[in-house]
mmCIF file with all atom_site columns, C-alpha atoms in Angstrom:
data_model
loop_
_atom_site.group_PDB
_atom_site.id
_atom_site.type_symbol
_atom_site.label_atom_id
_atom_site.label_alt_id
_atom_site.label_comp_id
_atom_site.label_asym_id
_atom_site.label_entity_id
_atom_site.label_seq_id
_atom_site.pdbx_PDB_ins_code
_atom_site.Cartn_x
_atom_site.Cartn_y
_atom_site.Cartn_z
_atom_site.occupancy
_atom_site.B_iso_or_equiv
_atom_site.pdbx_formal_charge
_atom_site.auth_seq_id
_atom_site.auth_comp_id
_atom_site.auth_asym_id
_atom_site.auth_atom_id
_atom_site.pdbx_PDB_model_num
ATOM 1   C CA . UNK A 1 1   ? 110.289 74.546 -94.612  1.00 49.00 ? 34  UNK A CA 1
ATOM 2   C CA . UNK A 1 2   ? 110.482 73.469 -98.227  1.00 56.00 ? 35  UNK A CA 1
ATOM 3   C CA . UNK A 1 3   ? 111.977 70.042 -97.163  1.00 56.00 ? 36  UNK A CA 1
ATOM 4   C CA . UNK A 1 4   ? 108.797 69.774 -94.525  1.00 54.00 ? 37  UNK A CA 1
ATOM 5   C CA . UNK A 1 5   ? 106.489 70.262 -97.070  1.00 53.00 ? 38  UNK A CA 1
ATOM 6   C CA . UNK A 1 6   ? 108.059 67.615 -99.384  1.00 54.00 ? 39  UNK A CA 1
ATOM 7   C CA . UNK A 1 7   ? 108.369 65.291 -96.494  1.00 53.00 ? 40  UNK A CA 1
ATOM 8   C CA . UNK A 1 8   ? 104.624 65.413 -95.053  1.00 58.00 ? 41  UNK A CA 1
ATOM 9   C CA . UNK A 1 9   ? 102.998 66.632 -98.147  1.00 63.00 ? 42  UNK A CA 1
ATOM 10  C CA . UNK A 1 10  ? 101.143 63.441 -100.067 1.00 69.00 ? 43  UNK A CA 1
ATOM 11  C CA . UNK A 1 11  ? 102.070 62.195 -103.714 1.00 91.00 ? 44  UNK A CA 1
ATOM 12  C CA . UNK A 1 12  ? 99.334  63.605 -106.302 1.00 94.00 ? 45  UNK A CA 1
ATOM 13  C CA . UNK A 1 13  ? 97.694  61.534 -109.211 1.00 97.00 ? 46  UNK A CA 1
ATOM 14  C CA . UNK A 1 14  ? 95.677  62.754 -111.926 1.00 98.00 ? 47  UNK A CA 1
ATOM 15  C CA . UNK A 1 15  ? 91.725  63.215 -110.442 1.00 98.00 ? 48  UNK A CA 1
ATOM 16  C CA . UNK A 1 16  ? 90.606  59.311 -111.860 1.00 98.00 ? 49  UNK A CA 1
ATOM 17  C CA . UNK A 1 17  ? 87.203  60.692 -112.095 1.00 98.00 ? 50  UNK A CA 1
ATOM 18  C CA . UNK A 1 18  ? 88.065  63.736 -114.298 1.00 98.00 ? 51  UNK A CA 1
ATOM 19  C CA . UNK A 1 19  ? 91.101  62.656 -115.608 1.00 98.00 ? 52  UNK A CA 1
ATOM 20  C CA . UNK A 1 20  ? 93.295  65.745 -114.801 1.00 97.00 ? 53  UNK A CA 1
ATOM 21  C CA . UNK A 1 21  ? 90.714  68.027 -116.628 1.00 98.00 ? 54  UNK A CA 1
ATOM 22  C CA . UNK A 1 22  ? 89.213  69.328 -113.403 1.00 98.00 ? 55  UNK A CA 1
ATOM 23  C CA . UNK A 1 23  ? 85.740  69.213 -115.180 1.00 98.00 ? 56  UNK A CA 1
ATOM 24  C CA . UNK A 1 24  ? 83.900  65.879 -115.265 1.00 98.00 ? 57  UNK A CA 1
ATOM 25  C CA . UNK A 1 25  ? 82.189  65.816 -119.375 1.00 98.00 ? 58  UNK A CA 1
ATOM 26  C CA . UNK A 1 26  ? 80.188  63.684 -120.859 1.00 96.00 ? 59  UNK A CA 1
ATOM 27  C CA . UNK A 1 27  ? 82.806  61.114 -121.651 1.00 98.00 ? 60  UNK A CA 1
ATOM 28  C CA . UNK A 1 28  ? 83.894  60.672 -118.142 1.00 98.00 ? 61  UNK A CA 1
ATOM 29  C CA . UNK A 1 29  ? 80.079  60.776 -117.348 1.00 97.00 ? 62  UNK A CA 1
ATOM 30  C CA . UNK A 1 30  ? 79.830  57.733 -119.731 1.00 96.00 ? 63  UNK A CA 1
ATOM 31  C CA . UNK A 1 31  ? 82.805  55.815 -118.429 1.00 97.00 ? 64  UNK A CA 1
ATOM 32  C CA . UNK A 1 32  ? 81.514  55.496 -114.889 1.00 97.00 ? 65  UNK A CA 1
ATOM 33  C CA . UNK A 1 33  ? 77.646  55.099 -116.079 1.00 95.00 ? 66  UNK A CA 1
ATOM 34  C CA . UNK A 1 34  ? 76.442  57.445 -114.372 1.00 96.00 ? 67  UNK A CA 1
ATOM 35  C CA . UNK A 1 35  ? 74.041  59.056 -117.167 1.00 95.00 ? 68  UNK A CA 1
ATOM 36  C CA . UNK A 1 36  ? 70.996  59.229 -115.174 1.00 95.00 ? 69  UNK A CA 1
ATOM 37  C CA . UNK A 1 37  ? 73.112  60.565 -112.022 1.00 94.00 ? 70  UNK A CA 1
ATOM 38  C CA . UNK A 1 38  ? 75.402  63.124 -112.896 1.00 94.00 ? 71  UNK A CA 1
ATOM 39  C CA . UNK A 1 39  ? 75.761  66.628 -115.313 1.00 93.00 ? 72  UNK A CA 1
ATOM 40  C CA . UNK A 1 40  ? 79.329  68.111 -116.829 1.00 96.00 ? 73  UNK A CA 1
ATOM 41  C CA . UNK A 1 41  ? 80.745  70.515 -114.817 1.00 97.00 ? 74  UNK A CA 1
ATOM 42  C CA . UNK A 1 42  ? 83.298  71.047 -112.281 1.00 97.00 ? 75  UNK A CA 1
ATOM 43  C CA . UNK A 1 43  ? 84.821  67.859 -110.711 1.00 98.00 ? 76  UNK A CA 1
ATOM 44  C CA . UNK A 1 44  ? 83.799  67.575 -107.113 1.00 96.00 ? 77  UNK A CA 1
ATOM 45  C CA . UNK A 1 45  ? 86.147  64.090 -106.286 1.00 98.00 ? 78  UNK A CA 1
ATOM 46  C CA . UNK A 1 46  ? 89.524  66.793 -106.970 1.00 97.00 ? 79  UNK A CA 1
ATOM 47  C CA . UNK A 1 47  ? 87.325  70.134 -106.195 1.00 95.00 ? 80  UNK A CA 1
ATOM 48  C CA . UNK A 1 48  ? 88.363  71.184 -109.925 1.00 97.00 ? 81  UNK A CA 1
ATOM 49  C CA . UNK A 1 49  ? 92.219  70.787 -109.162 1.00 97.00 ? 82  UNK A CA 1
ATOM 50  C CA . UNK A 1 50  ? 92.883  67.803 -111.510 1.00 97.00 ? 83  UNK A CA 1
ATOM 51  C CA . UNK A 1 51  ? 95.174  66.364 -109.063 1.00 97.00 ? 84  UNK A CA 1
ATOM 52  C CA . UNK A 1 52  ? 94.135  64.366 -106.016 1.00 97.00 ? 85  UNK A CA 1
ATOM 53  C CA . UNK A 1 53  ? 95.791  62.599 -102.986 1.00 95.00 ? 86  UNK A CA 1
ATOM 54  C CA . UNK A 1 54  ? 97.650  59.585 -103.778 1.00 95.00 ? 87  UNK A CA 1
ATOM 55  C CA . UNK A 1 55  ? 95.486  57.512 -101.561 1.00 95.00 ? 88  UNK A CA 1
ATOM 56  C CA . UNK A 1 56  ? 92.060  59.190 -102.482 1.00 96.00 ? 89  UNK A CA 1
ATOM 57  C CA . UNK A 1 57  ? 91.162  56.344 -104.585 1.00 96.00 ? 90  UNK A CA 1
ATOM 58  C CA . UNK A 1 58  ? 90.962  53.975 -101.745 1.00 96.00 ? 91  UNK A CA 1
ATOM 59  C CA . UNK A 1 59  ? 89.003  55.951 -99.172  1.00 96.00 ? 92  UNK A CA 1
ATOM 60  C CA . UNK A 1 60  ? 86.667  56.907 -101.402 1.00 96.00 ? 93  UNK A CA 1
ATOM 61  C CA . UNK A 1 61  ? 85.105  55.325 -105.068 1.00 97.00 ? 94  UNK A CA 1
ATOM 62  C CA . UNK A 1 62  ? 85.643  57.225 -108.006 1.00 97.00 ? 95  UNK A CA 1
ATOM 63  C CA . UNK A 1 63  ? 82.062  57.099 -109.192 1.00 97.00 ? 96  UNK A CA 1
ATOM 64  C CA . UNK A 1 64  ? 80.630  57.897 -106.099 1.00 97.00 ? 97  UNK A CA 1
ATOM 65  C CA . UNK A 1 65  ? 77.562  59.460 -106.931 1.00 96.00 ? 98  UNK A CA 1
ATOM 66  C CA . UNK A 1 66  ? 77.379  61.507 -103.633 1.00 97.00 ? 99  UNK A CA 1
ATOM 67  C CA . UNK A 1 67  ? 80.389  63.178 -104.114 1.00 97.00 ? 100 UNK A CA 1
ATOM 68  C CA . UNK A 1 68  ? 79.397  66.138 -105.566 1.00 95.00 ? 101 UNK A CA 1
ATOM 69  C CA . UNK A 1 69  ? 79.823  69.886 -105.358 1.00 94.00 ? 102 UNK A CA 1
ATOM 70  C CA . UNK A 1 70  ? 76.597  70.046 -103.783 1.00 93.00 ? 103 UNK A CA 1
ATOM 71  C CA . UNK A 1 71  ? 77.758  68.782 -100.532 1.00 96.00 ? 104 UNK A CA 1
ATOM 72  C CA . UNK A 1 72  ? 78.981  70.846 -97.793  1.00 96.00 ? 105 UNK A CA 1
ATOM 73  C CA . UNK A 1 73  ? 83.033  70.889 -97.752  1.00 96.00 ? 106 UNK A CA 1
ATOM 74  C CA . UNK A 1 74  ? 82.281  69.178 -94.070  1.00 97.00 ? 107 UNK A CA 1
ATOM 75  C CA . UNK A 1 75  ? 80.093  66.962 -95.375  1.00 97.00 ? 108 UNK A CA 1
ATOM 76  C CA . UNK A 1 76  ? 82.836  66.051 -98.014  1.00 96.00 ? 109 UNK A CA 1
ATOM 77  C CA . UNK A 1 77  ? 85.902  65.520 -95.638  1.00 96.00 ? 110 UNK A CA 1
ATOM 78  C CA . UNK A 1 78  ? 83.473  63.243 -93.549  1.00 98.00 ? 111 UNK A CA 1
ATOM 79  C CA . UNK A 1 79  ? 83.015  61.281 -96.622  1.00 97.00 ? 112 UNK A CA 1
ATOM 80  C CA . UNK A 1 80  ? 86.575  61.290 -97.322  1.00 96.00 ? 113 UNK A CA 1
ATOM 81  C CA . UNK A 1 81  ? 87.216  59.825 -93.774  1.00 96.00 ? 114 UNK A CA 1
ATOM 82  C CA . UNK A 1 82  ? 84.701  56.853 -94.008  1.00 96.00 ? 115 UNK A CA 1
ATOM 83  C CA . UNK A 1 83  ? 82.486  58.983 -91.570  1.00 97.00 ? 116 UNK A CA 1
ATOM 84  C CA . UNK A 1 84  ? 79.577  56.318 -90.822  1.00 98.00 ? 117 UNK A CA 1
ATOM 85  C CA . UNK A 1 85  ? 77.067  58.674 -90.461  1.00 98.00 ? 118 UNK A CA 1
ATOM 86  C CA . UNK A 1 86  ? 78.410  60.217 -94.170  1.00 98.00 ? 119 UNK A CA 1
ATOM 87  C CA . UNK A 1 87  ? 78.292  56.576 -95.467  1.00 97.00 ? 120 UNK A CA 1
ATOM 88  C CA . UNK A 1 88  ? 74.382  56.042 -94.803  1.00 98.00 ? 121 UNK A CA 1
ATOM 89  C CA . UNK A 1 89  ? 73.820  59.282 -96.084  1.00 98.00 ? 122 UNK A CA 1
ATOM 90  C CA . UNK A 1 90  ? 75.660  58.561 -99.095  1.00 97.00 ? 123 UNK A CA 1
ATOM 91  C CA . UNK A 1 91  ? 73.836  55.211 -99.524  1.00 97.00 ? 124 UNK A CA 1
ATOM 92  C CA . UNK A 1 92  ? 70.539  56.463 -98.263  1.00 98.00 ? 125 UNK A CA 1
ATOM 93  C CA . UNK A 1 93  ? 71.260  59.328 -101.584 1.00 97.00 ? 126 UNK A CA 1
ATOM 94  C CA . UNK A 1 94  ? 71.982  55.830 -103.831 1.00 96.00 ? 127 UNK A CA 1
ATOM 95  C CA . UNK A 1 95  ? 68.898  54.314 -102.927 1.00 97.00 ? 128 UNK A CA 1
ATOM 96  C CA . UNK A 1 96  ? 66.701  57.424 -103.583 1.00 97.00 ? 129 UNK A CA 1
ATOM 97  C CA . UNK A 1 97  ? 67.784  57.770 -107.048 1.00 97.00 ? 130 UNK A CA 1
ATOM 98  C CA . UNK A 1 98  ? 67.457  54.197 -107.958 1.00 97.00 ? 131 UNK A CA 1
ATOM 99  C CA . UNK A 1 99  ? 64.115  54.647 -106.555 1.00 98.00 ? 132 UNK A CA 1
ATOM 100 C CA . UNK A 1 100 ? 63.442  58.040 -108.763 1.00 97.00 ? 133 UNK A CA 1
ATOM 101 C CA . UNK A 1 101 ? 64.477  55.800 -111.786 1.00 97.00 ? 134 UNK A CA 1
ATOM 102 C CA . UNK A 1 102 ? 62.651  52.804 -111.008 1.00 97.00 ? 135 UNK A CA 1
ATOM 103 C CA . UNK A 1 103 ? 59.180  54.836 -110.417 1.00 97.00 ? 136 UNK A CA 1
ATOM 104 C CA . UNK A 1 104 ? 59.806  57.021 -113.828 1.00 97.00 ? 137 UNK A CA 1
ATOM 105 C CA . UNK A 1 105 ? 60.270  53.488 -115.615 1.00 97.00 ? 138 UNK A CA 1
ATOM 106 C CA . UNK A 1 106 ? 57.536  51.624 -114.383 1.00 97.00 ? 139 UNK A CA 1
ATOM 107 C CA . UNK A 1 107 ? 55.247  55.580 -114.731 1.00 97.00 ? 140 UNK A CA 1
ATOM 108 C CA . UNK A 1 108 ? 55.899  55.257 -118.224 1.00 97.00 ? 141 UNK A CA 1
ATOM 109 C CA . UNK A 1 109 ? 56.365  51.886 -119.222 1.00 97.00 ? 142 UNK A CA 1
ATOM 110 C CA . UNK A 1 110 ? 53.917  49.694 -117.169 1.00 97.00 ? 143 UNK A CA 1
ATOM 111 C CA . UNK A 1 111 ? 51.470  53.107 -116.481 1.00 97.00 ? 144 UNK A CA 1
ATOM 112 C CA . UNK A 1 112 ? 51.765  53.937 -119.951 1.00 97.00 ? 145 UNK A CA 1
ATOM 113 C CA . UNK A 1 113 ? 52.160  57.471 -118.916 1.00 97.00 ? 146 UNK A CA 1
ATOM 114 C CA . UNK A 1 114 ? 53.848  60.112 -120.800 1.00 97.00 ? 147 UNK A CA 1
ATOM 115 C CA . UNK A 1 115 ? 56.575  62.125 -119.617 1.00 97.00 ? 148 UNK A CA 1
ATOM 116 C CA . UNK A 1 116 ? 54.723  65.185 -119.186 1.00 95.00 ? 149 UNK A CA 1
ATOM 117 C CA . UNK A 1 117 ? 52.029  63.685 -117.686 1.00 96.00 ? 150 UNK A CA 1
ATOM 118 C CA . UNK A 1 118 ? 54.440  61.759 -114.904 1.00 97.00 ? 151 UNK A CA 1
ATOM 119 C CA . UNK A 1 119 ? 56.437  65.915 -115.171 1.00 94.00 ? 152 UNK A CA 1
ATOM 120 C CA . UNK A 1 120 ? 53.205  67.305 -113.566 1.00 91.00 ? 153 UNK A CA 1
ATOM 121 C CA . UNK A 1 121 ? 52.889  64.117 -111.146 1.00 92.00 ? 154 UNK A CA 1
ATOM 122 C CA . UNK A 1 122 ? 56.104  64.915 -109.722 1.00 92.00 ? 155 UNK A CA 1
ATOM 123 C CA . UNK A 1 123 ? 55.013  68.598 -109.701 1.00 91.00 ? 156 UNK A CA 1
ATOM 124 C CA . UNK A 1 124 ? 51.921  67.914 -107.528 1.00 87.00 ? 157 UNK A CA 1
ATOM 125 C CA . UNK A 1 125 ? 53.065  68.569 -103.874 1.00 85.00 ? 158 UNK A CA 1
ATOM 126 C CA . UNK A 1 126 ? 54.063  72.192 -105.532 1.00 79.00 ? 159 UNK A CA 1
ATOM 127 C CA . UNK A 1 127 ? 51.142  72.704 -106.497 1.00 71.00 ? 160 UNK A CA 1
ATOM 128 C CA . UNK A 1 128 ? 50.419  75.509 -104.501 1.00 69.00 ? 161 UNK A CA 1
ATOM 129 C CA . UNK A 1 129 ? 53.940  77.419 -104.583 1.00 76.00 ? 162 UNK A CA 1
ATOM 130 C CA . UNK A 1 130 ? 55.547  79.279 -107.240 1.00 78.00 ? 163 UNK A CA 1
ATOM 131 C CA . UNK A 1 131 ? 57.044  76.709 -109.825 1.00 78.00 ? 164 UNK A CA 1
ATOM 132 C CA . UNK A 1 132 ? 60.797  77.961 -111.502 1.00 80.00 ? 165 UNK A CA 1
ATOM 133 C CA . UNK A 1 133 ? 60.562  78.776 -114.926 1.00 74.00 ? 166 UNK A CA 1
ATOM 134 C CA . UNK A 1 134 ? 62.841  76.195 -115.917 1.00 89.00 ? 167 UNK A CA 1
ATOM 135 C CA . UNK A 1 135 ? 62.308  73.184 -112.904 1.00 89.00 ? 168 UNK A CA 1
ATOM 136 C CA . UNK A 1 136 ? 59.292  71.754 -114.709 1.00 89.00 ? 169 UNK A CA 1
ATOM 137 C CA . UNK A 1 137 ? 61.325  71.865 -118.615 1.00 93.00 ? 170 UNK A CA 1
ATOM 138 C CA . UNK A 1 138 ? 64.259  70.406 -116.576 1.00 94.00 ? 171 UNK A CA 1
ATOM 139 C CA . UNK A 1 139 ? 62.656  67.664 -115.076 1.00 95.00 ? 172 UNK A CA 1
ATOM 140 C CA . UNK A 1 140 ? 61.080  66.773 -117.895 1.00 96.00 ? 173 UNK A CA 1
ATOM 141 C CA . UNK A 1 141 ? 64.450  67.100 -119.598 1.00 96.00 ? 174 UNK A CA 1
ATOM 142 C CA . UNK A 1 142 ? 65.671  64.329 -116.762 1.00 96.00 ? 175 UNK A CA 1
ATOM 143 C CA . UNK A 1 143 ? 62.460  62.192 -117.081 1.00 97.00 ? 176 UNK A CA 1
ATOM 144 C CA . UNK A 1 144 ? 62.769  61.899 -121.155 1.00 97.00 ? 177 UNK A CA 1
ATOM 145 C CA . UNK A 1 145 ? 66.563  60.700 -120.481 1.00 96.00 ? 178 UNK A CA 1
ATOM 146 C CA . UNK A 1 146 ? 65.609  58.292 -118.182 1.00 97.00 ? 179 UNK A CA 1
ATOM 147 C CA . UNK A 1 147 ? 63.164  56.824 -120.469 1.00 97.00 ? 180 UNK A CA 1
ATOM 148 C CA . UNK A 1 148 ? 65.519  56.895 -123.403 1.00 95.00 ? 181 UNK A CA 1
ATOM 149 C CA . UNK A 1 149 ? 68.155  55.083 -121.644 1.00 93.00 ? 182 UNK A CA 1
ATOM 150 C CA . UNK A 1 150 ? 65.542  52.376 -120.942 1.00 85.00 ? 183 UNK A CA 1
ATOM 151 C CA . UNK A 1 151 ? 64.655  52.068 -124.831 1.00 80.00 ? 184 UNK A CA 1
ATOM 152 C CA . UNK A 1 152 ? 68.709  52.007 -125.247 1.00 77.00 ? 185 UNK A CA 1
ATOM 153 C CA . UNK A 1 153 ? 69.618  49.166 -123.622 1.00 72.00 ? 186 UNK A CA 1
#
């Protein structure tokens, strides 16, 4: 069985997007720019292994940003296999966040509004439900990054 394994079993690399830590940081965070996308934590391209498929790499980008432990394992695997249905929702998830970003820039910069203020506009359609002790500090949190990174470059 042994020889089987070794025969139909794929090569493994180091995870590209964790580097073999099997925790994406801030440094890996950093080295595929994705500041504004992604937190530290366990590394959803190698599912916290630190080893993936030989051929992973070219079936799906290392810094893509919908590959994350949030998905469904399902949802994953279709990703993995170029599912087209997987692929718009993995752009339509791009195009949201670049449109998140854009609106917070051009809230604060053009609007002139402050992050709290453009905290509580985000906050409006929850108006009338219960609000998590730490959603609004964390979006605000995500807001005052976004505007920092702006001020960086």
């Amino acid at each position: 069985m042994n020889l089987l394994n070794k025969l139909f079993t794929k090569s493994k690399i180091d995870c590209p997007r964790c580097l073999g830590k099997g925790k994406v940081d801030l440094e890996d965070i950093k080295r595929l720019k994705k500041e504004l996308i992604w937190l530290p934590g366990k590394c959803a391209y190698c599912n916290g292994l630190g080893k993936v498929s030989s051929d992973m790499p070219t079936k799906v980008s290392v810094d893509n940003s919908y590959l994350t432990i949030d998905i469904t394992q399902e949802e994953r695997n279709k990703l993995i296999n170029n599912d087209p249905d997987a692929i718009e929702r993995a752009n339509h998830f791009d195009a949201e966040i670049d449109d998140y970003i854009k609106q917070v820039k051009y809230l604060h910069f053009v609007a002139k509004l402050e992050a709290n203020m453009i905290a509580d506009f985000y906050l409006i359609p929850k108006a009338n439900h219960e609000i998590l002790p730490n959603e609004k500090e964390d979006l605000l949190n995500y807001i005052e990054k976004i505007i920092n990174s702006e001020k960086e470059n």
